[in-house]
Coordinates of C-alpha atoms in Angstrom, one line a residue:
X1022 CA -17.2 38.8 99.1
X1023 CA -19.9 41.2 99.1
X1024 CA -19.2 45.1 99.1
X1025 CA -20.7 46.8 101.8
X1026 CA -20.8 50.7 100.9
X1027 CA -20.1 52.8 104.4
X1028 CA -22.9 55.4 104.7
X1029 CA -22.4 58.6 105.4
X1030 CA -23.2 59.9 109.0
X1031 CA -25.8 62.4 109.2
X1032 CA -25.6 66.0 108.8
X1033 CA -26.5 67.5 112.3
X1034 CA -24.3 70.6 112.5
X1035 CA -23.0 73.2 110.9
X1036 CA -20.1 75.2 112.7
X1037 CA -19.6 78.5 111.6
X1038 CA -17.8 81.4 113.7
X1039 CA -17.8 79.6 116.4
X1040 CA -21.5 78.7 116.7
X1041 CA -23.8 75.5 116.2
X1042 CA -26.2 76.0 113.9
X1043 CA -28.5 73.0 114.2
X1044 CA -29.9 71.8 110.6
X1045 CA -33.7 71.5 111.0
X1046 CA -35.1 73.6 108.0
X1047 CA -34.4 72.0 105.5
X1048 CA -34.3 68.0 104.5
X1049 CA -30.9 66.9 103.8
X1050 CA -29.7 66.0 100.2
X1051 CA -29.9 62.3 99.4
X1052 CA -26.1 61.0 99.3
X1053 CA -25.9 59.9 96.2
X1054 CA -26.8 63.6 95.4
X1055 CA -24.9 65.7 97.9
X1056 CA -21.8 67.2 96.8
X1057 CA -18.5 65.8 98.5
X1058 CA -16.6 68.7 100.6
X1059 CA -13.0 69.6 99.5
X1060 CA -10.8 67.3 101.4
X1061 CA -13.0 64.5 102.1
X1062 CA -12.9 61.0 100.8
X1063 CA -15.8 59.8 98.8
X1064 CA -18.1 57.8 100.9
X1065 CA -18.5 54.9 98.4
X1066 CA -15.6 52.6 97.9
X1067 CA -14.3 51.7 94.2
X1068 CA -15.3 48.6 93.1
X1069 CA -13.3 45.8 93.8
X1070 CA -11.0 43.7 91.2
X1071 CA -11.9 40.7 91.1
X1072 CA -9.2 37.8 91.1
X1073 CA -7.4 37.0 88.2
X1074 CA -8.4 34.3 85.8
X1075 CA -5.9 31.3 84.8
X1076 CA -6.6 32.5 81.2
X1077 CA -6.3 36.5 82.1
X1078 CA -3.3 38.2 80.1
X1079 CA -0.3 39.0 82.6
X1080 CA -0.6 36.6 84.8
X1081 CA 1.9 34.3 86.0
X1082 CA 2.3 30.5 85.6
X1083 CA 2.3 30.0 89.0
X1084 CA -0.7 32.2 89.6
X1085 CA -2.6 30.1 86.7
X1086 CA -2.4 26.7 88.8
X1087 CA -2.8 28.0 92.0
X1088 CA -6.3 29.9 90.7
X1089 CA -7.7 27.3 89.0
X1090 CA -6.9 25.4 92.4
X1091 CA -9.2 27.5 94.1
X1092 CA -11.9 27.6 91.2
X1093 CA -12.3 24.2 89.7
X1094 CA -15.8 22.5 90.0
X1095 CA -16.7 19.0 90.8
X1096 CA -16.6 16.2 88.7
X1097 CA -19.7 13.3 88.2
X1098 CA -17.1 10.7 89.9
X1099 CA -17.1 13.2 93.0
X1100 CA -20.2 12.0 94.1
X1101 CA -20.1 8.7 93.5
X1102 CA -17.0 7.6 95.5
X1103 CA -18.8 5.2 97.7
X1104 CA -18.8 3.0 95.1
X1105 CA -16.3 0.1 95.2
X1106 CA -13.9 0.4 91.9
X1107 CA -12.0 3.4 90.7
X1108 CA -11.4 3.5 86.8
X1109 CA -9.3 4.7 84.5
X1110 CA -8.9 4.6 80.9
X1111 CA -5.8 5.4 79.2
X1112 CA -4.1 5.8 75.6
X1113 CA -0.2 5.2 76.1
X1114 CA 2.8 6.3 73.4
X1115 CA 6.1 5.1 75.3
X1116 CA 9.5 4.9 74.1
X1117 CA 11.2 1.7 74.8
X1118 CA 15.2 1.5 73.6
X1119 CA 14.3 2.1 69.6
X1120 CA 10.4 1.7 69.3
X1121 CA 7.3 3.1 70.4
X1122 CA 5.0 1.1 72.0
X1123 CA 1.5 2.3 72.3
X1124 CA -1.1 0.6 74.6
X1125 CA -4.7 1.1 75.7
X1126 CA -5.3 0.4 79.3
X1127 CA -8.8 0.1 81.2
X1128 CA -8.1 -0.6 85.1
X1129 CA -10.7 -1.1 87.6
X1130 CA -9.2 -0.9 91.3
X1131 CA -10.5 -1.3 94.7
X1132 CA -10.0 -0.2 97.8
X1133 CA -8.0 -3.3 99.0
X1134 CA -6.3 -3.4 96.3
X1135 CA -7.6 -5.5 94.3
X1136 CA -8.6 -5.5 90.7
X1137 CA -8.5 -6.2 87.1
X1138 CA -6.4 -4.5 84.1
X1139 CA -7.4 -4.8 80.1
X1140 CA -5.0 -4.0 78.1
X1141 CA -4.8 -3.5 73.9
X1142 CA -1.6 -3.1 71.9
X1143 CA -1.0 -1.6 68.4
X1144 CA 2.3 -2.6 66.4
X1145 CA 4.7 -1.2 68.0
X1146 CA 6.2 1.7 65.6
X1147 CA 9.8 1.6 65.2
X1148 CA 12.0 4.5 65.8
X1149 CA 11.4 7.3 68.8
X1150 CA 11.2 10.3 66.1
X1151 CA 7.1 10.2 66.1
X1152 CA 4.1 12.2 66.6
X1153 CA 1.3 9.8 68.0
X1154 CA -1.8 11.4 65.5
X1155 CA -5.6 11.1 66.8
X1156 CA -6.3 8.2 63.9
X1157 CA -4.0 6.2 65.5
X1158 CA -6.3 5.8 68.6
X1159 CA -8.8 3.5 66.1
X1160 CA -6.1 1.0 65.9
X1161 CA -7.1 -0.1 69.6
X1162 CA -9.8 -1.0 68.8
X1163 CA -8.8 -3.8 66.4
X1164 CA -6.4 -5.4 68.5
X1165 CA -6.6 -8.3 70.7
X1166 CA -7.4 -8.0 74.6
X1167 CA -5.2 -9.0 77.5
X1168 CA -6.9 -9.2 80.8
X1169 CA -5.2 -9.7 84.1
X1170 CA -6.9 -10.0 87.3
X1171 CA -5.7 -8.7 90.7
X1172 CA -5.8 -10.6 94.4
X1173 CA -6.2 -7.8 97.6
X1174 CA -3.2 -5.5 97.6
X1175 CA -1.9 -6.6 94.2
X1176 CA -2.9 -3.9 92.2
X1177 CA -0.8 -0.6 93.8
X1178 CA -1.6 2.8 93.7
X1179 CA 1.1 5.3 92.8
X1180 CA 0.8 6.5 96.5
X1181 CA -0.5 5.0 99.5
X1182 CA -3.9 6.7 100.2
X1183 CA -4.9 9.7 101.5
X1184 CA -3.2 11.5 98.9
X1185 CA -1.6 14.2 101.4
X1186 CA -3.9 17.8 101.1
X1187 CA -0.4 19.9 101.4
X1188 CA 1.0 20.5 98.1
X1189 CA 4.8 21.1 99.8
X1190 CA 4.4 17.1 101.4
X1191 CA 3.3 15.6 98.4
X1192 CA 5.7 17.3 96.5
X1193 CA 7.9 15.4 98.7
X1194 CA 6.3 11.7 98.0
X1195 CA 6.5 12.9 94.9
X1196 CA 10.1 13.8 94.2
X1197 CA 12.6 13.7 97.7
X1198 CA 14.0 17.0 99.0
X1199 CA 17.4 16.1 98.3
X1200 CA 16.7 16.3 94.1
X1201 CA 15.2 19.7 94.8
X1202 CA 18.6 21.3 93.4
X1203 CA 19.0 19.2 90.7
X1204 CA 18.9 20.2 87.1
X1205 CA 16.3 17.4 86.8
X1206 CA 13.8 18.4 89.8
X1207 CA 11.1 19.8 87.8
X1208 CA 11.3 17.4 85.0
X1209 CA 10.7 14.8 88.3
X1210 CA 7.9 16.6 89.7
X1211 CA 6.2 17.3 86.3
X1212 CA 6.0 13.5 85.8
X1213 CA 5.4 13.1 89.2
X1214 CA 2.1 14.5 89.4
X1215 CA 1.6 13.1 85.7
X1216 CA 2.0 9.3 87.2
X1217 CA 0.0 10.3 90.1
X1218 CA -2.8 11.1 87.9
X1219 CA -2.4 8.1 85.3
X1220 CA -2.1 5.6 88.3
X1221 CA -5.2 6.3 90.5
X1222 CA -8.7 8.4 90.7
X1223 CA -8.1 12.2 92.2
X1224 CA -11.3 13.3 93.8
X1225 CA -11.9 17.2 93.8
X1226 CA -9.4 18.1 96.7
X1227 CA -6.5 16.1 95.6
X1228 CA -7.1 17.6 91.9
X1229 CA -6.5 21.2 93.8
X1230 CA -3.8 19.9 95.5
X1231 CA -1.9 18.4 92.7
X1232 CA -2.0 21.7 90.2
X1233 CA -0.5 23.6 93.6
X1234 CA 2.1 21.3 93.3
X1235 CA 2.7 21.9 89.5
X1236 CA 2.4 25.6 90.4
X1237 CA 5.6 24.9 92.2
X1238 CA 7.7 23.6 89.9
X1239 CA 10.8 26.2 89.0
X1240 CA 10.3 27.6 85.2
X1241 CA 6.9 26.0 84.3
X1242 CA 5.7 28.3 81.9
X1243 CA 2.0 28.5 80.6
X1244 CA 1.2 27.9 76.7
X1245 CA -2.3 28.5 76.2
X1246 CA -5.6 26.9 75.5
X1247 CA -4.5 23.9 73.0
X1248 CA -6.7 20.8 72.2
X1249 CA -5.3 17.1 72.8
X1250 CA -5.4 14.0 70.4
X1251 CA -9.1 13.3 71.7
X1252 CA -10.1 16.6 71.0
X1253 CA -10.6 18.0 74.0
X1254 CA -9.5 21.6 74.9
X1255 CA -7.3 22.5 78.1
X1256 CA -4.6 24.3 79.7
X1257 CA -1.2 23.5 78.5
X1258 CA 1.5 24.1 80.7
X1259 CA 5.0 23.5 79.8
X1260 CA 8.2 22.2 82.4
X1261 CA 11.6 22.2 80.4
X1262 CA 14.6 21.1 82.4
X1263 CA 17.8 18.7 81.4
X1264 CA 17.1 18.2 77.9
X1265 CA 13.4 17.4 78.1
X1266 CA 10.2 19.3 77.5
X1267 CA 6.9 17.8 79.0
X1268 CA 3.2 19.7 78.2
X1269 CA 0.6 18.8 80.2
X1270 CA -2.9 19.5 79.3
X1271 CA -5.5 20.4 82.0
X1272 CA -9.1 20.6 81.9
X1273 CA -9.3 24.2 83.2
X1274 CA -13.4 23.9 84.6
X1275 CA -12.4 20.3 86.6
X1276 CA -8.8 20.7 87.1
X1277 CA -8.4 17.2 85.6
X1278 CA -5.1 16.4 83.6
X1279 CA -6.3 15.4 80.0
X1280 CA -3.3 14.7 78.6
X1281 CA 0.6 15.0 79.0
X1282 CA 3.4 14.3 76.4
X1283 CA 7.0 14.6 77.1
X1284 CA 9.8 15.0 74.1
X1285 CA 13.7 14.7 74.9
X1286 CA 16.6 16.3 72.8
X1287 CA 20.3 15.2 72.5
X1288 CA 21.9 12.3 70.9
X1289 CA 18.5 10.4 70.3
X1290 CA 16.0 12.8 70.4
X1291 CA 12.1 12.7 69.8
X1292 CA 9.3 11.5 71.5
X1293 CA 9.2 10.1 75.3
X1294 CA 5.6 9.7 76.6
X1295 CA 2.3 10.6 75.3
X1296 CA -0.7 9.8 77.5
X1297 CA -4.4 10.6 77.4
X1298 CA -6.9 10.0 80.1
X1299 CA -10.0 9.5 79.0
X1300 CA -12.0 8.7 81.3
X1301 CA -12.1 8.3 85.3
X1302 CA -14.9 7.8 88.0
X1303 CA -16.1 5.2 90.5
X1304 CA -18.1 1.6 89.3
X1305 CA -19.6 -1.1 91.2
X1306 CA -17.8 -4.0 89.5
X1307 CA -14.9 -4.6 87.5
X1308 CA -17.0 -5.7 84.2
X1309 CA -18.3 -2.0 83.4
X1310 CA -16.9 1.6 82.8
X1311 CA -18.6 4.5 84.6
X1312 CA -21.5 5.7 82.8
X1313 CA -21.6 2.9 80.0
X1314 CA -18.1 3.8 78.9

């Protein structure tokens, strides 16, 4: 908002005793000149502070997400969403019983539902106590390809579209209002928004809505700029609750979610989840990424 500096009304009179001197001799002094009389305010506002920064010192978790809500830009896939297929391409760690499985999936969707789904597996590592490492991403590309295809309405979203605009009723989709109490909830809502965002394409609004709906999670705490295994650098907030500890990376200039691990304590502790999202946008067909990719 612009700052419009009140001017001072001119100097007509002077009172004095009781009379009205009228001030014609002389040309008044410019304002930014004049001296201000005892008393009076100055005529020129203070600058205004401008709004906090999700990276400013002091600033609250809460007040990170819901400012980059209202700042981040648009994305390329923005302006292509009249295009038929949404894509996504993800890297997967997931614990299963004793192992960690780790999968690339590419999946085109359209608007009926319909689709296709390519997926890669590495061996499987055995044992949950792991750190996925970025070199472990080249093993993808050496395995074999499984591709499934997808009839109309056979290929679900995470939620029925439109993704609701109000952060406190997709919280709700999300998560019901009877867990709100629960030790758990913000573990829930955390992963939540993190399936939301590995299961279908978030234009510009719903990527607003969604960090307004991590900025409401009890306790999340915010843990700097950090890089994820793809090496790209975001926002890392941080939801602890019942014996689990999720991070989730966010682009801070599109207010996309790069990445998101989750690590659980307790009798078998280590490593739950690790996902990266590497790409997203809108395609005509189901035989070709976005851009080439």
């Amino acid at each position: 908002m612009t700052n419009r500096t009140r001017l001072p009304c001119p100097l007509a009179a002077i009172v004095s005793g009781g009379a009205v001197l009228l001030a014609t001799a002389h040309q008044p002094t410019p304002a930014d000149h004049r001296p201000a009389a005892s008393g009076v305010p100055a005529t020129t506002p203070p600058p205004a502070t401008p709004p906090a920064r999700a990276t400013d010192n002091g600033v609250t978790s809460t007040q990170r997400l819901n400012r980059l809500a209202d700042t981040i830009g648009n994305t390329a896939s923005d302006t292509s969403a009249d295009l038929p297929y949404t894509y996504l391409h993800l890297h997967t760690w997931a614990r299963a019983t004793n192992r960690i499985i780790r999968t690339d999936v590419r999946r085109w969707r359209h608007a009926d539902g319909s689709g296709r789904e390519t997926t890669r597996r590495a061996p499987d590592l055995t044992g949950v106590e792991h750190q996925p490492l970025p070199d472990e991403r080249l093993l993808f590309d050496r395995a074999a390809a499984t591709t499934h295809r997808y009839p109309p309405d056979g290929l679900h979203p995470y939620l029925a579209e439109p993704v609701p605009a109000d952060p406190a009723q997709l919280a709700k989709l999300l998560v019901p209002t009877e867990l709100v109490d629960e030790p758990a909830y913000p573990r829930l809502l955390a992963g939540g928004v993190i399936g939301l965002a590995t299961s279908q394409h978030l234009h510009h609004a719903q990527r607003a809505t969604a960090l307004r709906v991590l900025a409401r999670i009890p306790g999340i705490t915010y843990g700097g700029p950090t890089t994820d295994l793809a090496g790209r650098t975001g926002l890392a907030f941080r939801v602890t609750a019942e014996g689990s500890t999720t991070v989730l990376i966010i682009d801070p200039t599109t207010g996309e979610l790069l990445a998101a691990h989750e690590r659980v304590s307790g009798i078998r502790p280590g490593l739950f989840s690790y996902v990266l999202i590497l790409a997203r946008g809108h395609t005509t067909d189901t035989s070709h990424p976005p851009h080439g990719r």
